[in-house]
Amino acid sequence: MPDVIKLLPDSVANQIAAGEVIQRPASVVKELMENSVDAGAKAISVIIKDSGRTLIQVTDDGTGMSETDARLAFERHSTSKITSAQDLFSITTKGFRGEALASIAAVSMVELKTRRADDEAGTLIIINSSKVEKQEPCSCPKGSSFSVKNLFYNTPARRKFLKSESTEMRHIITEFQKIAIAHPDIRFTLHHNDSEIYNLIPANHRQRIIGIFGKSINNSLITLDTVTNLVTIKGFAGKPENARRSPGEQFFFVNNRFMKHPYFHKAVVEAYQNILPPDTVPSYFIFLEVDPSTIDINIHPTKTEVKFEDERTIWHILLASVREALGRFNIMPSIDFDTDIPLEIPVGPASHTLPRPPEIKINPNFNPFGNEENYSRKMFFDEKLRTAGWEKLYPDSGQSVTGITLPEPERKLLQIKNKYIVCPVKSGLMFIDQKRAHERILYERYLSAMAEPRFASQAEMFPVTLELNPADYSLLKEVEAELRQIGFSIVFKENNEITVAGLPSDSESSDPAGLIEIVIEEYRRTCSDPTSGAKEKIAAAMASASAIPYGRSLTRAEMEDLFDTLFACSSPNYSPSGKPAVFIMTLDEIDKRFK
C-alpha cells in the first residue's frame, strides 16, 4: 500500500498560513502600518480603493531596505526584530514573527519599492501568489511603499466572504485608528477612492484623539496619570454622561501596542459603578507602560491578546486610577447609601446640660382591647340598621330584565414604576415591558414601511449639522436608503458632516443628534448578527431609538393603545432583540407564593 502523507507545496502552505494572519483587507492595513512604525517612519500614508479589494497602498519615510533584505522579507519567518527565543520576552516592536509579508504575498499581487537613505537606487519587487515576477533597481524616495492589489484573487472562496464595501472600510478605519492613537508623534493620512478621510499631524495624545473622533469628544475626556513600580497608567476616561450603548471607543494599549483585555475592561467599568446610565459603556483611551519581560504577546496570530505576569495587581491599580480620576473631577458619588458607614457624631462637653425628654403620663391599667367585643357588635348592628328595608325601595327587583346589553367589564390596567404595565387576565396577571412592547410595535411598522414606503417625514424647523467620525459617517452612508424610507431626511456633506433636515413623524425623540447617535450605536451593535439584513437592523435600531423610554408615565388611553397594538403584531411576546416583552404570572404561581 503506497504512502499517503505528503508535504504540501509552499504556495499551498502559504495560503493556509495566510488565513490566520490576513482575514480581511483591514488585516493587510494593520500589518503594513505596523511595519512602517517599526521602520522608524515619521509620516505614513495609506491609500485604499474599493475598500481594499482593488488596492491597499502604504507608503512611509522609514529606514527602507537593501535589495537583499527586500527579497528576504517575503520569506516566511524572516524578520529583523528577534534572533532567539529569549527575545520573545523583551519585544518592543509591533512585529516579530516574520509572517505578515509572506502571508500577504500568498493571497494577492504585491509591488514593493524601497530605498535606504545611503543608497543611490532603490529596489522594485513584484510578487504574485508568493512567486517573484520581477526584481530590479528603481528610482524612489527614501523609505518603503507597498502596493497590495486584488486581495484574495487566487482564493475566490475568501473573497466571496468579504462583507460590503462600507463594512470592510469601517474595519480598515478601526485598524488605522488603533495605530494612529498609539503613535501621535507620527503623521498619518488615509484616503479612500481619492477622498481624504484623515490627515493627522504630529500631536499629543489628546489632540490625536480629537483629530480622530472630532472636537466634541474633548470636553468628555478625564485625564489618567498613575505611576507605580509595576505599571504606569496614562490616558483618558470618558465622563459617564457621554457613555454609549454599544462599544466603539474603548482602547487599551500596552507599550504602545493595542490590545483586547476583557479583564481590565471590567476594572474600568467597576470604577464607574452606580454612575453610568443603564446598559451603557464608558469611553476610554488607556496606555499602560510595563517591563516587556512581564508580558507575553506571542499568544494570538493578530497579537492583540496579551498576558501579564501580575494581572490581578494591575487590575486593582487600574481600578484605583480611574476612580481617582473620576473623583478628582467630582463625578464619583459622595456617599454610597447602600453601604454601612460609621458616622462620627460630635458629642458636646460633659459640662453641657443634655436636653430632657418630655414626661408622658401612662395609665398602667389601660386596655385598648377591653371594649373590642362591644364595639364590634355595635358597629355590626348599626350597619344592619342602616341597610334594613332596602327591598321596599326596589319593588320590581325580583323580576327578570331582558333586551338590555350589559357593557363588557372594563379592562384594568396599572402602570408600575413607569416601566411595566400590569393587566389581570383569565390565567393570572400579565406584565408588559412598555419599552420593549413599543419597540416590537415600531419594528414591525418600520419593516412594513421599508417594504412599501409610506412614512411621513417631519421637517426640522432648524436643520442640525453634525460632525461624525469617519467610521460612523461610513456606516450611516451604508444605510442611507433605508433611513430615507422610514422618514429621515439627511444630507451628506464633505469632511464627515451631515445635515439632518427631517425625522420620522412618529419618532418620540425631539433631538436629531441624539437620535442619529442611537441609530448608529444600535446598528453597529447588531452588525455582527448574520441572521438579519440591513433593513431588519435599521428597523431594530430605529425602534430602540424611538420607543417609549422607561420612566415615562402613560395615560390610560396610551396604555390601552399600547396593549391593543402590541397584540396585533405578528410576534408580540418578544422585542426585536429577542428579549421578552410579555410575562404572565399564573394563578398557580401566585397561590404558591402564599403557601
PDB file of C-alpha atoms in Angstrom, residues 274-447:
ATOM      1  CA  ASN A 274     -23.534  53.416  40.201  1.00  0.00           C
ATOM      2  CA  ILE A 275     -22.775  56.435  37.993  1.00  0.00           C
ATOM      3  CA  LEU A 276     -23.259  55.021  34.483  1.00  0.00           C
ATOM      4  CA  PRO A 277     -26.612  55.216  32.693  1.00  0.00           C
ATOM      5  CA  PRO A 278     -28.157  51.733  32.325  1.00  0.00           C
ATOM      6  CA  ASP A 279     -26.825  49.481  29.537  1.00  0.00           C
ATOM      7  CA  THR A 280     -24.023  51.846  28.531  1.00  0.00           C
ATOM      8  CA  VAL A 281     -20.254  51.508  28.157  1.00  0.00           C
ATOM      9  CA  PRO A 282     -17.795  54.294  29.067  1.00  0.00           C
ATOM     10  CA  SER A 283     -15.234  55.547  26.579  1.00  0.00           C
ATOM     11  CA  TYR A 284     -11.571  55.220  27.494  1.00  0.00           C
ATOM     12  CA  PHE A 285      -8.122  55.513  25.924  1.00  0.00           C
ATOM     13  CA  ILE A 286      -5.716  53.917  28.394  1.00  0.00           C
ATOM     14  CA  PHE A 287      -1.972  53.477  27.899  1.00  0.00           C
ATOM     15  CA  LEU A 288      -0.098  51.010  30.106  1.00  0.00           C
ATOM     16  CA  GLU A 289       3.687  51.004  30.322  1.00  0.00           C
ATOM     17  CA  VAL A 290       5.250  47.848  31.786  1.00  0.00           C
ATOM     18  CA  ASP A 291       8.534  45.970  31.651  1.00  0.00           C
ATOM     19  CA  PRO A 292       8.416  43.964  28.366  1.00  0.00           C
ATOM     20  CA  SER A 293       9.695  40.908  30.222  1.00  0.00           C
ATOM     21  CA  THR A 294       6.500  40.820  32.335  1.00  0.00           C
ATOM     22  CA  ILE A 295       4.115  40.353  29.398  1.00  0.00           C
ATOM     23  CA  ASP A 296       3.590  37.677  26.748  1.00  0.00           C
ATOM     24  CA  ILE A 297       2.469  38.914  23.331  1.00  0.00           C
ATOM     25  CA  ASN A 298       3.010  35.669  21.432  1.00  0.00           C
ATOM     26  CA  ILE A 299      -0.470  34.236  22.094  1.00  0.00           C
ATOM     27  CA  HIS A 300      -2.705  35.103  19.142  1.00  0.00           C
ATOM     28  CA  PRO A 301      -1.865  35.440  15.406  1.00  0.00           C
ATOM     29  CA  THR A 302      -3.043  39.061  15.427  1.00  0.00           C
ATOM     30  CA  LYS A 303      -1.011  39.836  18.585  1.00  0.00           C
ATOM     31  CA  THR A 304      -3.960  41.635  20.184  1.00  0.00           C
ATOM     32  CA  GLU A 305      -4.128  39.347  23.231  1.00  0.00           C
ATOM     33  CA  VAL A 306      -1.545  39.986  25.939  1.00  0.00           C
ATOM     34  CA  LYS A 307      -0.837  38.060  29.120  1.00  0.00           C
ATOM     35  CA  PHE A 308       0.514  39.916  32.165  1.00  0.00           C
ATOM     36  CA  GLU A 309       2.687  38.439  34.877  1.00  0.00           C
ATOM     37  CA  ASP A 310       0.661  40.071  37.659  1.00  0.00           C
ATOM     38  CA  GLU A 311      -2.744  40.826  36.148  1.00  0.00           C
ATOM     39  CA  ARG A 312      -4.588  40.956  39.462  1.00  0.00           C
ATOM     40  CA  THR A 313      -2.406  43.689  40.928  1.00  0.00           C
ATOM     41  CA  ILE A 314      -2.587  45.743  37.732  1.00  0.00           C
ATOM     42  CA  TRP A 315      -6.391  45.278  37.786  1.00  0.00           C
ATOM     43  CA  HIS A 316      -6.597  46.922  41.217  1.00  0.00           C
ATOM     44  CA  ILE A 317      -4.178  49.706  40.240  1.00  0.00           C
ATOM     45  CA  LEU A 318      -6.247  50.416  37.130  1.00  0.00           C
ATOM     46  CA  LEU A 319      -9.477  50.446  39.140  1.00  0.00           C
ATOM     47  CA  ALA A 320      -7.978  52.890  41.648  1.00  0.00           C
ATOM     48  CA  SER A 321      -6.562  55.091  38.879  1.00  0.00           C
ATOM     49  CA  VAL A 322      -9.909  55.501  37.104  1.00  0.00           C
ATOM     50  CA  ARG A 323     -11.761  56.044  40.394  1.00  0.00           C
ATOM     51  CA  GLU A 324      -9.251  58.670  41.451  1.00  0.00           C
ATOM     52  CA  ALA A 325      -9.649  60.493  38.133  1.00  0.00           C
ATOM     53  CA  LEU A 326     -13.446  60.436  38.363  1.00  0.00           C
ATOM     54  CA  GLY A 327     -13.280  61.654  41.959  1.00  0.00           C
ATOM     55  CA  ARG A 328     -10.884  64.425  41.015  1.00  0.00           C
ATOM     56  CA  PHE A 329     -13.493  65.783  38.633  1.00  0.00           C
ATOM     57  CA  ASN A 330     -16.286  65.408  41.228  1.00  0.00           C
ATOM     58  CA  ILE A 331     -18.005  62.681  39.248  1.00  0.00           C
ATOM     59  CA  MET A 332     -17.986  59.921  41.860  1.00  0.00           C
ATOM     60  CA  PRO A 333     -20.993  59.835  44.222  1.00  0.00           C
ATOM     61  CA  SER A 334     -20.050  61.379  47.558  1.00  0.00           C
ATOM     62  CA  ILE A 335     -21.968  58.909  49.731  1.00  0.00           C
ATOM     63  CA  ASP A 336     -22.953  55.346  48.980  1.00  0.00           C
ATOM     64  CA  PHE A 337     -26.198  54.860  50.873  1.00  0.00           C
ATOM     65  CA  ASP A 338     -26.090  51.110  50.254  1.00  0.00           C
ATOM     66  CA  THR A 339     -23.004  50.784  52.421  1.00  0.00           C
ATOM     67  CA  ASP A 340     -22.979  50.893  56.197  1.00  0.00           C
ATOM     68  CA  ILE A 341     -20.590  53.722  57.047  1.00  0.00           C
ATOM     69  CA  PRO A 342     -19.954  54.580  60.696  1.00  0.00           C
ATOM     70  CA  LEU A 343     -20.736  58.241  61.107  1.00  0.00           C
ATOM     71  CA  GLU A 344     -18.763  60.244  63.653  1.00  0.00           C
ATOM     72  CA  ILE A 345     -21.255  62.345  65.608  1.00  0.00           C
ATOM     73  CA  PRO A 346     -19.671  65.088  67.718  1.00  0.00           C
ATOM     74  CA  VAL A 347     -20.506  64.906  71.419  1.00  0.00           C
ATOM     75  CA  GLY A 348     -20.659  68.073  73.483  1.00  0.00           C
ATOM     76  CA  PRO A 349     -18.582  68.612  76.625  1.00  0.00           C
ATOM     77  CA  ALA A 350     -19.722  66.892  79.822  1.00  0.00           C
ATOM     78  CA  SER A 351     -20.493  70.263  81.407  1.00  0.00           C
ATOM     79  CA  HIS A 352     -23.281  70.933  78.944  1.00  0.00           C
ATOM     80  CA  THR A 353     -26.804  70.114  80.088  1.00  0.00           C
ATOM     81  CA  LEU A 354     -28.343  67.485  77.833  1.00  0.00           C
ATOM     82  CA  PRO A 355     -31.937  68.098  76.695  1.00  0.00           C
ATOM     83  CA  ARG A 356     -34.516  66.200  78.764  1.00  0.00           C
ATOM     84  CA  PRO A 357     -37.244  64.196  77.026  1.00  0.00           C
ATOM     85  CA  PRO A 358     -40.852  65.296  77.738  1.00  0.00           C
ATOM     86  CA  GLU A 359     -42.636  63.468  80.537  1.00  0.00           C
ATOM     87  CA  ILE A 360     -45.532  61.276  79.373  1.00  0.00           C
ATOM     88  CA  LYS A 361     -48.128  60.086  81.888  1.00  0.00           C
ATOM     89  CA  ILE A 362     -49.098  56.448  81.353  1.00  0.00           C
ATOM     90  CA  ASN A 363     -52.145  54.653  82.786  1.00  0.00           C
ATOM     91  CA  PRO A 364     -50.897  51.118  83.574  1.00  0.00           C
ATOM     92  CA  ASN A 365     -54.476  49.779  83.762  1.00  0.00           C
ATOM     93  CA  PHE A 366     -55.475  50.933  80.265  1.00  0.00           C
ATOM     94  CA  ASN A 367     -56.506  48.080  77.925  1.00  0.00           C
ATOM     95  CA  PRO A 368     -57.152  49.193  74.324  1.00  0.00           C
ATOM     96  CA  PHE A 369     -58.937  45.905  73.565  1.00  0.00           C
ATOM     97  CA  GLY A 370     -61.153  45.877  76.630  1.00  0.00           C
ATOM     98  CA  ASN A 371     -64.308  47.043  74.792  1.00  0.00           C
ATOM     99  CA  GLU A 372     -63.491  45.499  71.418  1.00  0.00           C
ATOM    100  CA  GLU A 373     -66.334  42.945  71.514  1.00  0.00           C
ATOM    101  CA  ASN A 374     -68.977  45.518  72.427  1.00  0.00           C
ATOM    102  CA  TYR A 375     -67.607  47.935  69.857  1.00  0.00           C
ATOM    103  CA  SER A 376     -67.666  45.343  67.061  1.00  0.00           C
ATOM    104  CA  ARG A 377     -71.198  44.241  67.945  1.00  0.00           C
ATOM    105  CA  LYS A 378     -72.366  47.850  67.974  1.00  0.00           C
ATOM    106  CA  MET A 379     -70.807  48.575  64.578  1.00  0.00           C
ATOM    107  CA  PHE A 380     -72.284  45.410  63.052  1.00  0.00           C
ATOM    108  CA  PHE A 381     -75.819  46.097  64.225  1.00  0.00           C
ATOM    109  CA  ASP A 382     -75.614  49.774  63.319  1.00  0.00           C
ATOM    110  CA  GLU A 383     -74.721  48.703  59.775  1.00  0.00           C
ATOM    111  CA  LYS A 384     -77.684  46.337  59.646  1.00  0.00           C
ATOM    112  CA  LEU A 385     -79.989  49.082  60.870  1.00  0.00           C
ATOM    113  CA  ARG A 386     -78.757  51.461  58.184  1.00  0.00           C
ATOM    114  CA  THR A 387     -79.410  48.921  55.405  1.00  0.00           C
ATOM    115  CA  ALA A 388     -82.668  47.406  56.749  1.00  0.00           C
ATOM    116  CA  GLY A 389     -85.733  47.699  54.470  1.00  0.00           C
ATOM    117  CA  TRP A 390     -83.775  48.444  51.269  1.00  0.00           C
ATOM    118  CA  GLU A 391     -86.063  45.989  49.404  1.00  0.00           C
ATOM    119  CA  LYS A 392     -89.006  48.406  49.700  1.00  0.00           C
ATOM    120  CA  LEU A 393     -87.133  50.911  47.568  1.00  0.00           C
ATOM    121  CA  TYR A 394     -86.978  48.434  44.612  1.00  0.00           C
ATOM    122  CA  PRO A 395     -90.347  46.606  44.436  1.00  0.00           C
ATOM    123  CA  ASP A 396     -89.617  45.085  40.963  1.00  0.00           C
ATOM    124  CA  SER A 397     -86.063  43.984  41.672  1.00  0.00           C
ATOM    125  CA  GLY A 398     -87.031  40.309  41.617  1.00  0.00           C
ATOM    126  CA  GLN A 399     -88.315  40.383  38.020  1.00  0.00           C
ATOM    127  CA  SER A 400     -86.113  39.325  35.113  1.00  0.00           C
ATOM    128  CA  VAL A 401     -84.897  42.067  32.766  1.00  0.00           C
ATOM    129  CA  THR A 402     -84.497  41.390  29.027  1.00  0.00           C
ATOM    130  CA  GLY A 403     -83.492  43.417  25.977  1.00  0.00           C
ATOM    131  CA  ILE A 404     -80.608  45.207  27.712  1.00  0.00           C
ATOM    132  CA  THR A 405     -76.971  44.590  26.636  1.00  0.00           C
ATOM    133  CA  LEU A 406     -74.710  44.860  29.636  1.00  0.00           C
ATOM    134  CA  PRO A 407     -71.336  46.532  28.949  1.00  0.00           C
ATOM    135  CA  GLU A 408     -68.208  44.328  28.990  1.00  0.00           C
ATOM    136  CA  PRO A 409     -66.213  44.658  32.167  1.00  0.00           C
ATOM    137  CA  GLU A 410     -63.653  47.431  31.810  1.00  0.00           C
ATOM    138  CA  ARG A 411     -60.050  46.261  31.251  1.00  0.00           C
ATOM    139  CA  LYS A 412     -57.998  47.085  34.310  1.00  0.00           C
ATOM    140  CA  LEU A 413     -54.521  48.393  33.506  1.00  0.00           C
ATOM    141  CA  LEU A 414     -51.926  49.526  36.021  1.00  0.00           C
ATOM    142  CA  GLN A 415     -48.506  51.070  35.418  1.00  0.00           C
ATOM    143  CA  ILE A 416     -45.750  50.112  37.871  1.00  0.00           C
ATOM    144  CA  LYS A 417     -42.668  52.298  38.365  1.00  0.00           C
ATOM    145  CA  ASN A 418     -43.347  53.870  34.954  1.00  0.00           C
ATOM    146  CA  LYS A 419     -41.809  50.740  33.450  1.00  0.00           C
ATOM    147  CA  TYR A 420     -44.303  47.868  33.453  1.00  0.00           C
ATOM    148  CA  ILE A 421     -47.995  47.619  32.625  1.00  0.00           C
ATOM    149  CA  VAL A 422     -49.977  45.043  34.614  1.00  0.00           C
ATOM    150  CA  CYS A 423     -53.301  43.633  33.451  1.00  0.00           C
ATOM    151  CA  PRO A 424     -55.447  40.854  35.013  1.00  0.00           C
ATOM    152  CA  VAL A 425     -56.146  38.043  32.548  1.00  0.00           C
ATOM    153  CA  LYS A 426     -58.075  34.794  32.832  1.00  0.00           C
ATOM    154  CA  SER A 427     -54.981  32.767  33.724  1.00  0.00           C
ATOM    155  CA  GLY A 428     -53.431  35.249  36.166  1.00  0.00           C
ATOM    156  CA  LEU A 429     -51.560  38.541  35.836  1.00  0.00           C
ATOM    157  CA  MET A 430     -49.947  39.803  32.633  1.00  0.00           C
ATOM    158  CA  PHE A 431     -46.855  42.026  32.860  1.00  0.00           C
ATOM    159  CA  ILE A 432     -45.838  44.100  29.818  1.00  0.00           C
ATOM    160  CA  ASP A 433     -42.478  45.861  29.473  1.00  0.00           C
ATOM    161  CA  GLN A 434     -43.609  49.181  27.996  1.00  0.00           C
ATOM    162  CA  LYS A 435     -40.343  49.980  26.160  1.00  0.00           C
ATOM    163  CA  ARG A 436     -39.854  46.521  24.673  1.00  0.00           C
ATOM    164  CA  ALA A 437     -43.510  46.337  23.687  1.00  0.00           C
ATOM    165  CA  HIS A 438     -43.253  49.667  21.891  1.00  0.00           C
ATOM    166  CA  GLU A 439     -40.012  48.524  20.227  1.00  0.00           C
ATOM    167  CA  ARG A 440     -41.847  45.499  18.810  1.00  0.00           C
ATOM    168  CA  ILE A 441     -44.681  47.707  17.508  1.00  0.00           C
ATOM    169  CA  LEU A 442     -42.299  50.195  15.867  1.00  0.00           C
ATOM    170  CA  TYR A 443     -40.046  47.440  14.492  1.00  0.00           C
ATOM    171  CA  GLU A 444     -42.872  45.831  12.549  1.00  0.00           C
ATOM    172  CA  ARG A 445     -44.136  49.245  11.470  1.00  0.00           C
ATOM    173  CA  TYR A 446     -40.713  50.267  10.122  1.00  0.00           C
ATOM    174  CA  LEU A 447     -40.241  46.956   8.324  1.00  0.00           C
TER     175      LEU A 447
END
